[in-house]
Structure formats: C-alpha cells, structure tokens
C-alpha cells in the first residue's frame, strides 16, 4: 500500500525497519500493530501489515519530541521487554488509506504519542540520530536551507554506499561506469546508484524500493534522450520500445558530466544497430504518410523533452474537436474542428481582446496568458480517476473542489474557450485506446457538485455512445483530412517558429518568460531560498516545450485518392480514349506499374556490360525507342552504342577536354554534350556531324538539362544559365539561335542541377556543399542551405516535387522540403554515393566503390547491395517505367540492368 506518492513533493524515502506500533502503552487498552516504519526526509510513515488499518504519516515539523529510552532512563515509558522502542510525540498525524480506500488524507490534530518498537534493537540509535538530523532540517525557517541540509544528508548516505556488484546478472560483465543518480517517476524521485556494464544498465535504489535493483538490457534499448529536469540538463530517458509513450527508465544525475558520459556509453552501444531519430527524419515519414498524426506528435513531444515521468513536462496534444453538442460528429465539416492555427487562448476573440489590452498596459516582461497550456495540475485534472494518489500527492492529501473537477467534455471545452485563466490543451490519452481515465471504476468519492450530483464518470458528448466510442471518434478526428492539412500550423505554435519572439507576439502565443527553456539560469541564482521558490513555481506552473523548428513547418502531403484522380487531371485521357468509364485510365496504370517497379527495385539484375571508353563515363542518354545509347566520357568522346548490334556506331571528339554530360533533344535528332572546355556541343544524329556550339561559360560546364525548348547549363564559373534555343534548320547550314534568359549567380563552382516536374523550380549543388533552390521565372533564390561538407555530386526532385534529395562527398543523403526549405532528413552511408534515382521513398544509388545500393529512405537504411562496377558509378539512366537502368563507371564500362519480377 505504501508508495513514494505518500511523500511530500521533493521528499526522499531513506530506509525502512520492521517494527511494532504500540498505542496506549501501559494502559488496559494497549494495542500493538505489526508493520514497517519508513524514515523519510520530511516525515515518519508507518505502514501496518493489516490492510484495514490506516497508514500513519507524521510530518517531522509537527513533532514535539523524538526519543529513545536511554535518552531519559528515569521516567521511561518502556519496560525491559520493549527493547528497541522509539517514542514520537507530535501535534498532528495524517491517516491514509483507512480500510484500504484511496481517499483524502484524514488529519488528526492534538498531542499524541506513538511508540515504535524495532525488530532489530541494535539499529535504534542510528535511526534516532537520523530522525534528529532530519527533524532539525524540517525546523529551519527557509525552504532553501531545509533543501540544502536534506541534500547534504542524502549525499553523505550515497557516499557511504556503492552499487552491490553481486547484483550483476553475469560474473563476466565488465563495469564501464558507476555514479550516483535518482530514478524519476511522476512527482517523485528515488536516489541510488547507477551502473553500466558491457551488457546492462542497472539502478539500485538507496532504500531498496520498489525492488532491490532495476535492470535494463542494453541490447533491448531502442531510443535514448537527454532530458531537462527541473530546468537543468541532468536527465536521461531510456526506451526499449519504438513507439511507446512511456519509457523504461528515467534517471536524473547530480552533474551533467555523469549524464553525458552515460549517454555516450549507451548511445555508442546502440548506434551499431539503431539510427538516431531527429525531428527531421520523423517529419519526412509523417509527410509521406508512413506514420500517423498521433505517432508524429508523440515523437515531437519526445524530442522536445516531454515525458510521462515528468508532469511539469507531460506530452501535450491539441484539442481537435470543437463540437460537443451534436448527436452525430461530422468530420467532413471544417466547423467541427478547432482552429489549429491559434493557441487555445486566442480561439475566443472577445477574451483575447481583453487579454491584449492587459498585455499592452503591462510592464516588461510582458505576457498574454497568466497560466500555461500544460502543467502537473492540468494533467492530473484529466487523469484523477486513474491516478488519484498522484492528485493527493500534488495537492497535499486533498482532491480538487468537485465543481472544478473534469466532469464533462463540453463543460471543459467551454471553459477553455471562455474561462479567464483556462488555456489548457489535451494529453495523449485522449487519442489512445484506454478509456479508463473517463470512468470512475475505482469508485472514488470525489465529492458532491453544487446541484447535489456526485462526481462520477466524465459526461461525454451526445455523438459518443460510450468512453471507447469517444476515443475511437477522437482518433478518427486526429487522423482526418482536415487535421492532416492543418496540423503543421499547431506544430508551429507549440514546437516551432511561432513559439518565441516576434512571431509568437503576432500569433498571440506569449506566456510567462519563466516557462521557456533558458528563461532563467538557476546556476546564476545564489540565494538557495530564491532558487527553491523559483523552481517550485516553474514546476507547478508548467513549461513550454523545447523549440524544435525555427522556420515554418512543412505541410503533410495529402494523397489524391483514386476516385478524385479520375475526375481531375486524368479526365482527359478517359474521354479521349475509347475506354469504358469503369476501366483504369492509362495514367493510373502507368503510375501503378511505376510503384510496382520501385517496390521490386531490389530485384535489379545485370543484363549486359561493355567497355566502350578509355576513361570514366560521365553521361548517358537513350533514344525514345531504346535502340541507341549515347555516352560521354572524360576521354573527350561522345559515343553512340547500338543495343541491337552491341557495337559502337559513332565516336566523336569535339575537343581534347573531358565531356561531362549529355542529353538527347525531343525527336531524337540531336545530342547535346557539355564539356570541360567551357562549351556545349550540338551533334546531329541524322547527319553525323557537329551542328552547333554554344560558348556560354568561362569555366567547365558540369551538367546540362533540357526542358520545353530551354537549355539549363551549370558551370564551374559559379553560374547556372537558362537559354532559349531556336533550333537551326538542319538542311541549310543555319545555326541554332541562343538567347540568354537568366543567369543564376553562385559564390562557387556549380556541380549539378535538376528541375521540378513543372519546370518552375531549379535546384543547384555546389563544390562547397551548398544546395540552392531557385524560382526559375524570377531567377531568385527561394532557399539556400549548407547541406554537405564537400562537393554535391547529385541532386533530384521527388516525382511529386515536394522534396529534394542530394548526395555529396560527405557520404550523406539530405532531403529538403521544397516549400519551406527545411532540411528534413539526413542519412549517412559508409562511402560517398555518386549518383542516384529515387521515387520519394526508395533510392537506387551508385557508390564510390561501384556497388548499386537500394535504400529505404524513411528507415534510413540500406535494404540491398548489388555488385556492379570496379570503380565509382559515375552516371545513371533510368527509363520512364523504372524497369531498366544503365550505369556508367570509372571502370570505363556501361552496364545494362533489368528488373526481373
């Protein structure tokens, strides 16, 4: 029946002794009860073995005297047979869990004497000495002095003990580190010793409660997070699951060196079989629909220091539904939903106007809201029916006033809209499967409301048939299309760029400065009393999550459903083609066959290979019918290879400098090659001769693209140029006419470029690792990010143009959200990847060593390695159906690959 929740906040449980509690000693009605005496830093607690008897809690500050018999032998109330007795005289005791019922603590005021007879009499002197020390601490006037004295007592106890190595699971385990720490659970912490070996993480509580040792097998660890606990960077939370809300252990250290060393040891151990997740990697999974809105919010909470073990930083979830009166919940109507672009405090305009008037008149530091959207009190407001002992612990043994309880959803929502100081959001439990927090199944007496009604189950909206149905519909609302389209706006407010600064003011999202990370530096406060008071205030008030994003959060990609796609962009092909309306349109089939190809991309098999150049192959282009393959090489030649006769049919050299890339113009009559001699060459296939030359750059041309009659050329002269080409009439000797439409200036050499599907956005990658995203029409930079250290080898937009993938000399793949310019994923390979193709989820890349690698981008891992070239894979071509691939290598070979499934 005893739990650490019977202690006061910030109180420690030191030791326990089996003992008899003797009442009315020496009288006719003397009674003796067996049980356990627990010595805590601010109280003495006796837990009787008989469950019907109440637990007795004696606050040390209410004690008048604590004595052992030898203190005053003369008039001792003990006779010889009561050896090992301690007398405690006090003004007040609390009776807890009488008849084993969870209820508010019952205070008994007035002078009473309690005798505790220890089973081990020899320990009595030590116990009394400890109690005297703790009693002196509790009598100190100032909280800071009390805390300092108790900390000193605790630290001296920890210093006298160490981890019991007999608790190791195996005698062959090697100790890596041992230090002092506290295990954190909601509202309480438990001091002890932490130990890390080559196989396990152990925690041994000083008091042996709730068990002598907690053990975590390192092999089972999936995630590990550094935490801010009590505003200090001293916490560490370890998870053995991938998606669970609750962790396996949360530790708080006494200095950050211990915390960081332990983090390093565990992280080093697990990084061999786990990739560390960042907000960005989860964002990509969420955007592409691989994780739900619920899972994404859970991960963001986790990354922002929110933990179920810390009620002052409990995970925060949004109010989603705004309709608690209809009999049917309509998730197709926008008015069913709360406006996710505003904090709760700004949802009601009248209330907001009043708050803003006050804000304007307020001296610095100003804030709009006097209370927070998440605090220990709010969490337990929602959870009191399943966590009543936590509520009693937080509120000094009392429940809240019955009318202020979580009685009804409609009432709570109305109060959050209209209440002068109520701005709370929800907790994850509203979107999970356990509805017990809505039901008073423990039959708690939570009091009577003003109308005489008892506080029982939470009153649900008419559209919910019961608690489980309410949660089911809440989950459906959270995963609905409306929320998927707007959730990024709420993320901006809670975790993102609208959390602080001028954006927060504009979004009416300003809370008390103390609630923000870095709002106060506890180390700079010298007065211990001020420090304790401030800490208590902050922990009770609630804390703003750590800021995860400083620029607008990208939107989720909402898939176009089949039914929609038929009526929109694909309607043309349906009406033109003689197809009955219920048949799949040609585009749908193409899309499906491409998806099928990418799902089977690991089944790519080498079909043929030919050594056709004297140096590395730099570019590959193929005619529409697939019969002719053109390649460029550092040997300065452009070659035409016939797939059918398996022979080289043309070999052309424009200068003695290397060629860097090639492409075929629509109509299959002209090949364009870019060269290191600063020029771009046009070669007529039909007439077998150089038809034209564009002297457009002042240094090597590194890459060219052709779209809609426009040529895009990237160069080491730090520019990308856009040309309008009017083709020459090949028969008469008229040359092409080139008109320079735009020049995109860079600071350093440009190595690669790509255009999105609509040809409106161009991406460029430089030799110094910068990726720039340009608006082609205005020739202006939309985003510029230092993505890679070293050269960017290749960059390409996803088929839906939402994301841009790049690879570089630093062995990394980086994904950028094109709309916001946010770097949303980074995956590291064990060697540079020189070129790639991708479908938005899966990557086929050519590596420095010559292998072809297939990557699951969202999982951040290689799913297949295919042996290929003997040197780096320098270029890659893929057909539209994504079923055939040609690669060119440093080994002077071209390889033909086929998908076989």
PDB file of N, CA and C in Angstrom, residues 12 14 41 137 144-158 182 254:
ATOM      1  N   UNK A  12      12.433  12.690   0.119  1.00  0.00           N
ATOM      2  CA  UNK A  12      13.105  11.413  -0.152  1.00  0.00           C
ATOM      3  C   UNK A  12      12.722  10.360   0.899  1.00  0.00           C
ATOM      4  N   UNK A  14      14.271   7.285   2.836  1.00  0.00           N
ATOM      5  CA  UNK A  14      15.623   6.819   3.123  1.00  0.00           C
ATOM      6  C   UNK A  14      15.728   5.332   3.455  1.00  0.00           C
ATOM      7  N   UNK A  41      12.592  12.071   4.410  1.00  0.00           N
ATOM      8  CA  UNK A  41      13.324  13.305   4.723  1.00  0.00           C
ATOM      9  C   UNK A  41      12.459  14.360   5.411  1.00  0.00           C
ATOM     10  N   UNK A 137      16.435  19.714  10.242  1.00  0.00           N
ATOM     11  CA  UNK A 137      16.266  20.286   8.894  1.00  0.00           C
ATOM     12  C   UNK A 137      14.849  20.816   8.716  1.00  0.00           C
ATOM     13  N   UNK A 144      15.001  26.945   1.305  1.00  0.00           N
ATOM     14  CA  UNK A 144      16.316  26.725   0.695  1.00  0.00           C
ATOM     15  C   UNK A 144      17.271  26.069   1.668  1.00  0.00           C
ATOM     16  N   UNK A 145      17.234  26.524   2.926  1.00  0.00           N
ATOM     17  CA  UNK A 145      18.115  25.944   3.941  1.00  0.00           C
ATOM     18  C   UNK A 145      17.718  24.499   4.239  1.00  0.00           C
ATOM     19  N   UNK A 146      16.396  24.270   4.290  1.00  0.00           N
ATOM     20  CA  UNK A 146      15.904  22.894   4.510  1.00  0.00           C
ATOM     21  C   UNK A 146      16.421  21.969   3.407  1.00  0.00           C
ATOM     22  N   UNK A 147      16.225  22.430   2.135  1.00  0.00           N
ATOM     23  CA  UNK A 147      16.623  21.615   0.979  1.00  0.00           C
ATOM     24  C   UNK A 147      18.130  21.335   1.024  1.00  0.00           C
ATOM     25  N   UNK A 148      18.924  22.355   1.397  1.00  0.00           N
ATOM     26  CA  UNK A 148      20.383  22.192   1.424  1.00  0.00           C
ATOM     27  C   UNK A 148      20.798  21.167   2.467  1.00  0.00           C
ATOM     28  N   UNK A 149      20.148  21.204   3.632  1.00  0.00           N
ATOM     29  CA  UNK A 149      20.524  20.279   4.705  1.00  0.00           C
ATOM     30  C   UNK A 149      20.131  18.843   4.339  1.00  0.00           C
ATOM     31  N   UNK A 150      18.949  18.694   3.770  1.00  0.00           N
ATOM     32  CA  UNK A 150      18.492  17.344   3.380  1.00  0.00           C
ATOM     33  C   UNK A 150      19.407  16.786   2.282  1.00  0.00           C
ATOM     34  N   UNK A 151      19.788  17.662   1.336  1.00  0.00           N
ATOM     35  CA  UNK A 151      20.697  17.225   0.256  1.00  0.00           C
ATOM     36  C   UNK A 151      22.029  16.747   0.841  1.00  0.00           C
ATOM     37  N   UNK A 152      22.521  17.466   1.837  1.00  0.00           N
ATOM     38  CA  UNK A 152      23.794  17.078   2.464  1.00  0.00           C
ATOM     39  C   UNK A 152      23.675  15.702   3.118  1.00  0.00           C
ATOM     40  N   UNK A 153      22.547  15.481   3.822  1.00  0.00           N
ATOM     41  CA  UNK A 153      22.315  14.172   4.471  1.00  0.00           C
ATOM     42  C   UNK A 153      22.255  13.070   3.410  1.00  0.00           C
ATOM     43  N   UNK A 154      21.519  13.348   2.321  1.00  0.00           N
ATOM     44  CA  UNK A 154      21.367  12.362   1.247  1.00  0.00           C
ATOM     45  C   UNK A 154      22.725  12.033   0.614  1.00  0.00           C
ATOM     46  N   UNK A 155      23.480  13.079   0.292  1.00  0.00           N
ATOM     47  CA  UNK A 155      24.760  12.866  -0.386  1.00  0.00           C
ATOM     48  C   UNK A 155      25.732  12.077   0.492  1.00  0.00           C
ATOM     49  N   UNK A 156      25.675  12.348   1.812  1.00  0.00           N
ATOM     50  CA  UNK A 156      26.584  11.609   2.700  1.00  0.00           C
ATOM     51  C   UNK A 156      26.180  10.133   2.737  1.00  0.00           C
ATOM     52  N   UNK A 157      24.885   9.851   2.682  1.00  0.00           N
ATOM     53  CA  UNK A 157      24.416   8.445   2.640  1.00  0.00           C
ATOM     54  C   UNK A 157      24.869   7.773   1.345  1.00  0.00           C
ATOM     55  N   UNK A 158      24.718   8.499   0.219  1.00  0.00           N
ATOM     56  CA  UNK A 158      25.117   7.920  -1.070  1.00  0.00           C
ATOM     57  C   UNK A 158      26.625   7.669  -1.103  1.00  0.00           C
ATOM     58  N   UNK A 182      19.250   9.712  -9.467  1.00  0.00           N
ATOM     59  CA  UNK A 182      17.904   9.483  -8.940  1.00  0.00           C
ATOM     60  C   UNK A 182      17.028   8.944 -10.058  1.00  0.00           C
ATOM     61  N   UNK A 254      23.430  14.082 -10.769  1.00  0.00           N
ATOM     62  CA  UNK A 254      23.779  15.229  -9.931  1.00  0.00           C
ATOM     63  C   UNK A 254      24.726  16.186 -10.649  1.00  0.00           C
TER      64      UNK A 254
END
